[in-house]
PDB file of C-alpha atoms in Angstrom:
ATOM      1  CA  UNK A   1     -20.863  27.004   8.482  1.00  0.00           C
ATOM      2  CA  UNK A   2     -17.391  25.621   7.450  1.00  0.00           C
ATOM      3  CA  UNK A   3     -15.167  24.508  10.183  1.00  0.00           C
ATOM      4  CA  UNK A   4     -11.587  24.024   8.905  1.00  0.00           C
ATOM      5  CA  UNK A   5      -8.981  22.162  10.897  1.00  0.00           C
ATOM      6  CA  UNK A   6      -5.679  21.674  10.490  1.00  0.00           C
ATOM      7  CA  UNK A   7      -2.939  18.867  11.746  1.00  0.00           C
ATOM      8  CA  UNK A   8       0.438  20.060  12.457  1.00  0.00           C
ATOM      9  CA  UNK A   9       3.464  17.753  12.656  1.00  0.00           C
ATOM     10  CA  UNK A  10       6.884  19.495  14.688  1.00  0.00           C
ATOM     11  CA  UNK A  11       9.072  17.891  12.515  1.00  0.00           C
ATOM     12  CA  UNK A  12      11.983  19.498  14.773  1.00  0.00           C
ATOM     13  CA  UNK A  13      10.201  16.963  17.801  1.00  0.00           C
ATOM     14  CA  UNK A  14      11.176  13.941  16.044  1.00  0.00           C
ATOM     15  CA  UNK A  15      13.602  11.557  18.109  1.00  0.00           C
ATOM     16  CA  UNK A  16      15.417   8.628  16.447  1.00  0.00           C
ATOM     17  CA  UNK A  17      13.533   5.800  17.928  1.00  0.00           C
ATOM     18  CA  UNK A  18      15.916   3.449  17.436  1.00  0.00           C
ATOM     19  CA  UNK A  19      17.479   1.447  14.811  1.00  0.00           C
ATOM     20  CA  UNK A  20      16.450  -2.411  14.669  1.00  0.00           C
ATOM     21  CA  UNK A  21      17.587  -4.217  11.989  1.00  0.00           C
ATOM     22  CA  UNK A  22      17.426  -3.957   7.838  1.00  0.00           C
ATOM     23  CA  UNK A  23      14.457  -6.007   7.041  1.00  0.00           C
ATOM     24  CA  UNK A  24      14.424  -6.107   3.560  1.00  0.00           C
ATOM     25  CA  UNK A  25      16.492  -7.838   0.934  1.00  0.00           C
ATOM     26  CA  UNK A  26      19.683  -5.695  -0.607  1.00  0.00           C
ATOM     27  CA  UNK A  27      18.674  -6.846  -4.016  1.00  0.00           C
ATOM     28  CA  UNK A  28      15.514  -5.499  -3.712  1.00  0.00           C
ATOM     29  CA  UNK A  29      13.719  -1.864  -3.760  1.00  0.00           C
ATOM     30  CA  UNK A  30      11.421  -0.949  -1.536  1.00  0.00           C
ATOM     31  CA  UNK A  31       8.690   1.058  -3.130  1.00  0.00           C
ATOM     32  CA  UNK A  32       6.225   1.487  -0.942  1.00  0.00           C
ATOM     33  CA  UNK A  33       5.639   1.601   2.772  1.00  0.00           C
ATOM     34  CA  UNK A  34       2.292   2.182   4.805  1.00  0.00           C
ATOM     35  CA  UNK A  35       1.194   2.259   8.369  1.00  0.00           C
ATOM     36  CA  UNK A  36      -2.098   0.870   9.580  1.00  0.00           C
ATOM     37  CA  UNK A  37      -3.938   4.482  10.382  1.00  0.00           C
ATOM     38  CA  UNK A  38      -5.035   2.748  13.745  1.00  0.00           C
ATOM     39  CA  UNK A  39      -2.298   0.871  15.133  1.00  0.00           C
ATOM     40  CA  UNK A  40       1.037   0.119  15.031  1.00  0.00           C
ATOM     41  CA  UNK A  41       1.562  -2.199  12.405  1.00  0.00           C
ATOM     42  CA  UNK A  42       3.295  -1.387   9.010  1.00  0.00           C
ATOM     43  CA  UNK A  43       3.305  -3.134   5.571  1.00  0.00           C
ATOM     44  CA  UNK A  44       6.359  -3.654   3.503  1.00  0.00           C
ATOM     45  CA  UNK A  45       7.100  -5.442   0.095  1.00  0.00           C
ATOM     46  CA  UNK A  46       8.963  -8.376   0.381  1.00  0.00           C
ATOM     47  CA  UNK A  47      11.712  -9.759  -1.688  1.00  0.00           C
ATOM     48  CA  UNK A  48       9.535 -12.313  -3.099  1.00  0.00           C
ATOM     49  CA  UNK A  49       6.325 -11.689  -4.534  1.00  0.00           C
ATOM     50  CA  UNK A  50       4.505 -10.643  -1.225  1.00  0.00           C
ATOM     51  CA  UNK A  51       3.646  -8.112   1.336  1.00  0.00           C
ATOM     52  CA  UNK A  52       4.788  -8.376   5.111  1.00  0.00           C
ATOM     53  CA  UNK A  53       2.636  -7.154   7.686  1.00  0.00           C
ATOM     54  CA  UNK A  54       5.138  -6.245  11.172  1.00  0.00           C
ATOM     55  CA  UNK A  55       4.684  -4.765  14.335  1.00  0.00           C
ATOM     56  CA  UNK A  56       6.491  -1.584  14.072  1.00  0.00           C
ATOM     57  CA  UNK A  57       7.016  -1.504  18.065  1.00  0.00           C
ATOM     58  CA  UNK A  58       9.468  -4.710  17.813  1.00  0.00           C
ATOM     59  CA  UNK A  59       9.690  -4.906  14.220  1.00  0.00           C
ATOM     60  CA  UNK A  60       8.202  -8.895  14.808  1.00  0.00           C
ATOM     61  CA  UNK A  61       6.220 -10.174  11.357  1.00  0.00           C
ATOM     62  CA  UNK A  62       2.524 -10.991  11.700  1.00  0.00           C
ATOM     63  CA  UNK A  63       2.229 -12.216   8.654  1.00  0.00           C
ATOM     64  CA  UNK A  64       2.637 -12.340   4.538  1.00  0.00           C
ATOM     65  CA  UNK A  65       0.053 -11.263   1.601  1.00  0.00           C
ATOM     66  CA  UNK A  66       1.280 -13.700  -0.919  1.00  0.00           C
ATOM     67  CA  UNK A  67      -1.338 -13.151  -3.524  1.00  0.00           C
ATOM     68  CA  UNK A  68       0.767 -11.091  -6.032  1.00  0.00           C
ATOM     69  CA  UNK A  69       2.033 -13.274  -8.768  1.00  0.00           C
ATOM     70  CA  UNK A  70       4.980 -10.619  -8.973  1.00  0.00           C
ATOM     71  CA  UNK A  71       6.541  -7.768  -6.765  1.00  0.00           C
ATOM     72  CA  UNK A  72       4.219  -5.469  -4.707  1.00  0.00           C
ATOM     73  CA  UNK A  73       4.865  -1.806  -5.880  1.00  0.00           C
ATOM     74  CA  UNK A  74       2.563   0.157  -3.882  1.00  0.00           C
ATOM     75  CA  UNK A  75       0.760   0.050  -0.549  1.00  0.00           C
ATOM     76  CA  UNK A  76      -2.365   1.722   1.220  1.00  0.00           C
ATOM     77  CA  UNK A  77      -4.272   1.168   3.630  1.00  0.00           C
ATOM     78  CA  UNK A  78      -8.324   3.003   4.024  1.00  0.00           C
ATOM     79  CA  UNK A  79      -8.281   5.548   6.450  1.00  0.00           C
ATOM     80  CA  UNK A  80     -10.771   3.478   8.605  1.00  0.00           C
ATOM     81  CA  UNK A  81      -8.242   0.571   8.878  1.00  0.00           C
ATOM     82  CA  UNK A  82     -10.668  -1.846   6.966  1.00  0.00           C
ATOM     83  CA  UNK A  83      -9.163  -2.009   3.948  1.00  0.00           C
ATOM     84  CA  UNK A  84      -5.096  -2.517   2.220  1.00  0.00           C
ATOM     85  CA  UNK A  85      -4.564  -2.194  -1.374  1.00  0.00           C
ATOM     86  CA  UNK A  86      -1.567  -3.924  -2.351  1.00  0.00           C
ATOM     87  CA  UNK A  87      -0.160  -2.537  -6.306  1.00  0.00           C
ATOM     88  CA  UNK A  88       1.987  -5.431  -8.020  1.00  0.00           C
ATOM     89  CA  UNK A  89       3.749  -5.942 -11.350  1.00  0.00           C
ATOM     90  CA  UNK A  90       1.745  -7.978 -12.352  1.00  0.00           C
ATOM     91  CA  UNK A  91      -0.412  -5.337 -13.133  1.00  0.00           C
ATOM     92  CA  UNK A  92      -3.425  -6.108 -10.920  1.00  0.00           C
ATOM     93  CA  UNK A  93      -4.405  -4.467  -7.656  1.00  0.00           C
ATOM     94  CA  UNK A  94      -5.172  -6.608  -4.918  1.00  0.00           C
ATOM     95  CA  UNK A  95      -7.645  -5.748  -2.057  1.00  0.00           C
ATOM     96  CA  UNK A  96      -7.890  -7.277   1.584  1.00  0.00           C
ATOM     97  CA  UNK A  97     -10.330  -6.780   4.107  1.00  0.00           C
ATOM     98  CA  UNK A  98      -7.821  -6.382   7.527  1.00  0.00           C
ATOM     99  CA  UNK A  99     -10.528  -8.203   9.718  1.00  0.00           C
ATOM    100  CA  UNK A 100      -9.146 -11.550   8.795  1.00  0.00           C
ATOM    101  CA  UNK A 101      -6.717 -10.252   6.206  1.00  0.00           C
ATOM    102  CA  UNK A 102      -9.022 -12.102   3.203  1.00  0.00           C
ATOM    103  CA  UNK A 103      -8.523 -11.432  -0.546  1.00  0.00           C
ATOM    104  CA  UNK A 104     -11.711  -8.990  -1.095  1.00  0.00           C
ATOM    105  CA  UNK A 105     -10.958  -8.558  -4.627  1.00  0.00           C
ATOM    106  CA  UNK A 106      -8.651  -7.777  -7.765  1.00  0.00           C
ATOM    107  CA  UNK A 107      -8.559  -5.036  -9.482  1.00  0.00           C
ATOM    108  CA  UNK A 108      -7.416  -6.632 -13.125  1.00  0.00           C
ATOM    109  CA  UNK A 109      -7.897  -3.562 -15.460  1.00  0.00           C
ATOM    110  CA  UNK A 110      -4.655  -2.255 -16.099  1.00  0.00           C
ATOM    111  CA  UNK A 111      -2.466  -3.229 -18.898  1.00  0.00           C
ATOM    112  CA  UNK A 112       1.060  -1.979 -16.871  1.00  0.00           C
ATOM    113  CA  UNK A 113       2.721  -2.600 -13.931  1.00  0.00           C
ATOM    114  CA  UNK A 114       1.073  -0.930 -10.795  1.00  0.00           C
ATOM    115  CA  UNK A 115       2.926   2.491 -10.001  1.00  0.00           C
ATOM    116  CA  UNK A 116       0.869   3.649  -7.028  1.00  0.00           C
ATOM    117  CA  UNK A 117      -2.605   2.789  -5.470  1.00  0.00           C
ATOM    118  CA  UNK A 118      -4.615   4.947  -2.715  1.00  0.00           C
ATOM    119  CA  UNK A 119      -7.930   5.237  -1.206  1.00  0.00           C
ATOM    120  CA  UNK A 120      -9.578   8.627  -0.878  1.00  0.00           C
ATOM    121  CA  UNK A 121      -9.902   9.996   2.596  1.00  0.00           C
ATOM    122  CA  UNK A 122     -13.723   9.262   2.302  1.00  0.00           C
ATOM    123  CA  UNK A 123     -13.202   5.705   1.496  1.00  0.00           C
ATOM    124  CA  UNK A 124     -15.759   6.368  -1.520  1.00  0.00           C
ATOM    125  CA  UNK A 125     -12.684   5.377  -4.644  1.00  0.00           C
ATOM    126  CA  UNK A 126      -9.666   3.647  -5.030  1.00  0.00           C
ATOM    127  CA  UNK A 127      -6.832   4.935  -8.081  1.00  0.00           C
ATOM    128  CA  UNK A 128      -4.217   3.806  -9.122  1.00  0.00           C
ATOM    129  CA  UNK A 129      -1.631   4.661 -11.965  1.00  0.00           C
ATOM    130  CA  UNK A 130       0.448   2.545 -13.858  1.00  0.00           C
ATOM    131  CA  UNK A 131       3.755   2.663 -15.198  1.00  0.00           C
ATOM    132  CA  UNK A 132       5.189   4.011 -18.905  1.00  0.00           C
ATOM    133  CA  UNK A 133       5.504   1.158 -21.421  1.00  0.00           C
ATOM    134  CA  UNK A 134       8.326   1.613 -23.767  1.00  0.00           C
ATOM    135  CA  UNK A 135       7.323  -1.408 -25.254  1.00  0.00           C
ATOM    136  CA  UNK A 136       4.467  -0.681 -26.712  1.00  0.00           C
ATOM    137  CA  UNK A 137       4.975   3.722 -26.875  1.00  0.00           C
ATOM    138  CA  UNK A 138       2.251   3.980 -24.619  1.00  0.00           C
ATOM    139  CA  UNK A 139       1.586   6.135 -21.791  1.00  0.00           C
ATOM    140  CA  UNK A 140       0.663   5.423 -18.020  1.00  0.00           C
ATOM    141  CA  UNK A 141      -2.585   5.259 -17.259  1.00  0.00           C
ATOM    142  CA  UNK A 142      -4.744   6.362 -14.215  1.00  0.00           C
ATOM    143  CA  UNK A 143      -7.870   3.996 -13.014  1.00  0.00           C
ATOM    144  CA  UNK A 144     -10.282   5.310 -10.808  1.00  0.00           C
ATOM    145  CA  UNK A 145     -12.665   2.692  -8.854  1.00  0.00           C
ATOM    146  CA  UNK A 146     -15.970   3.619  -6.847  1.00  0.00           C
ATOM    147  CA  UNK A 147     -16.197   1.938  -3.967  1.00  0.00           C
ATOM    148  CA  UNK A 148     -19.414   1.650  -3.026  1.00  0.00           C
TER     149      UNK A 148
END
């Protein structure tokens, strides 16, 4: 038996919940955005070389993921909450464990600057892509991780 369900968003329901302030810097893009799947905080890049972790309800920081030698470029969390994976320039993927938001591990394999990271919805891999190197003529490159 195959039981199929599907999720339905009324984007038409959506309210403006407010506007609270700009938190990041004008001189800097924001890539990458990413709720927690079970509660309400969100992770942002930062203007430095970090991550900021904020309470979407008041906006408030909780705190910073300051591992990243250079600027975080993607952002996901696992869908079981455990897990972020923050992409950088520095071309290294770094993974915390959100229990006590500890370094779990780098990911140092690619040779380009992190375009986009994401966990599959089983939890079971990680991939992530990196950018196009002019520099060098070579093309971006996608890495895919087992978990487990």
């Amino acid at each position: 038996m195959f039981l199929l369900f599907f999720c339905m968003v009324n984007v038409s329901a959506i309210k403006e919940i407010g506007y609270y302030e700009n938190i990041s810097n004008d001189n800097f893009d924001v890539d990458s955005i990413a709720f927690s799947p079970y509660n309400s905080n969100m992770l942002i890049p930062s203007p430095n070389t970090n991550a900021t972790l904020y309470n979407i309800t008041d906006l408030s920081k909780i705190r910073e993921l300051a591992d990243p030698t250079s600027g975080v470029t993607a952002i996901d969390w696992s869908m079981d909450g455990v897990y972020v994976a923050l992409g950088s320039n520095d071309d290294n993927v770094y993974i915390y464990n959100t229990s006590d938001w500890s370094l779990e591990t780098t990911l140092t394999y690619a040779s380009h600057n992190i375009f986009d990271v994401s966990f599959s919805p089983n939890g079971n891999y990680i991939a992530y892509s990196t950018s196009y190197s002019h520099l060098d003529d070579d093309g971006g490159y996608i890495y895919i991780h087992n978990t487990n």
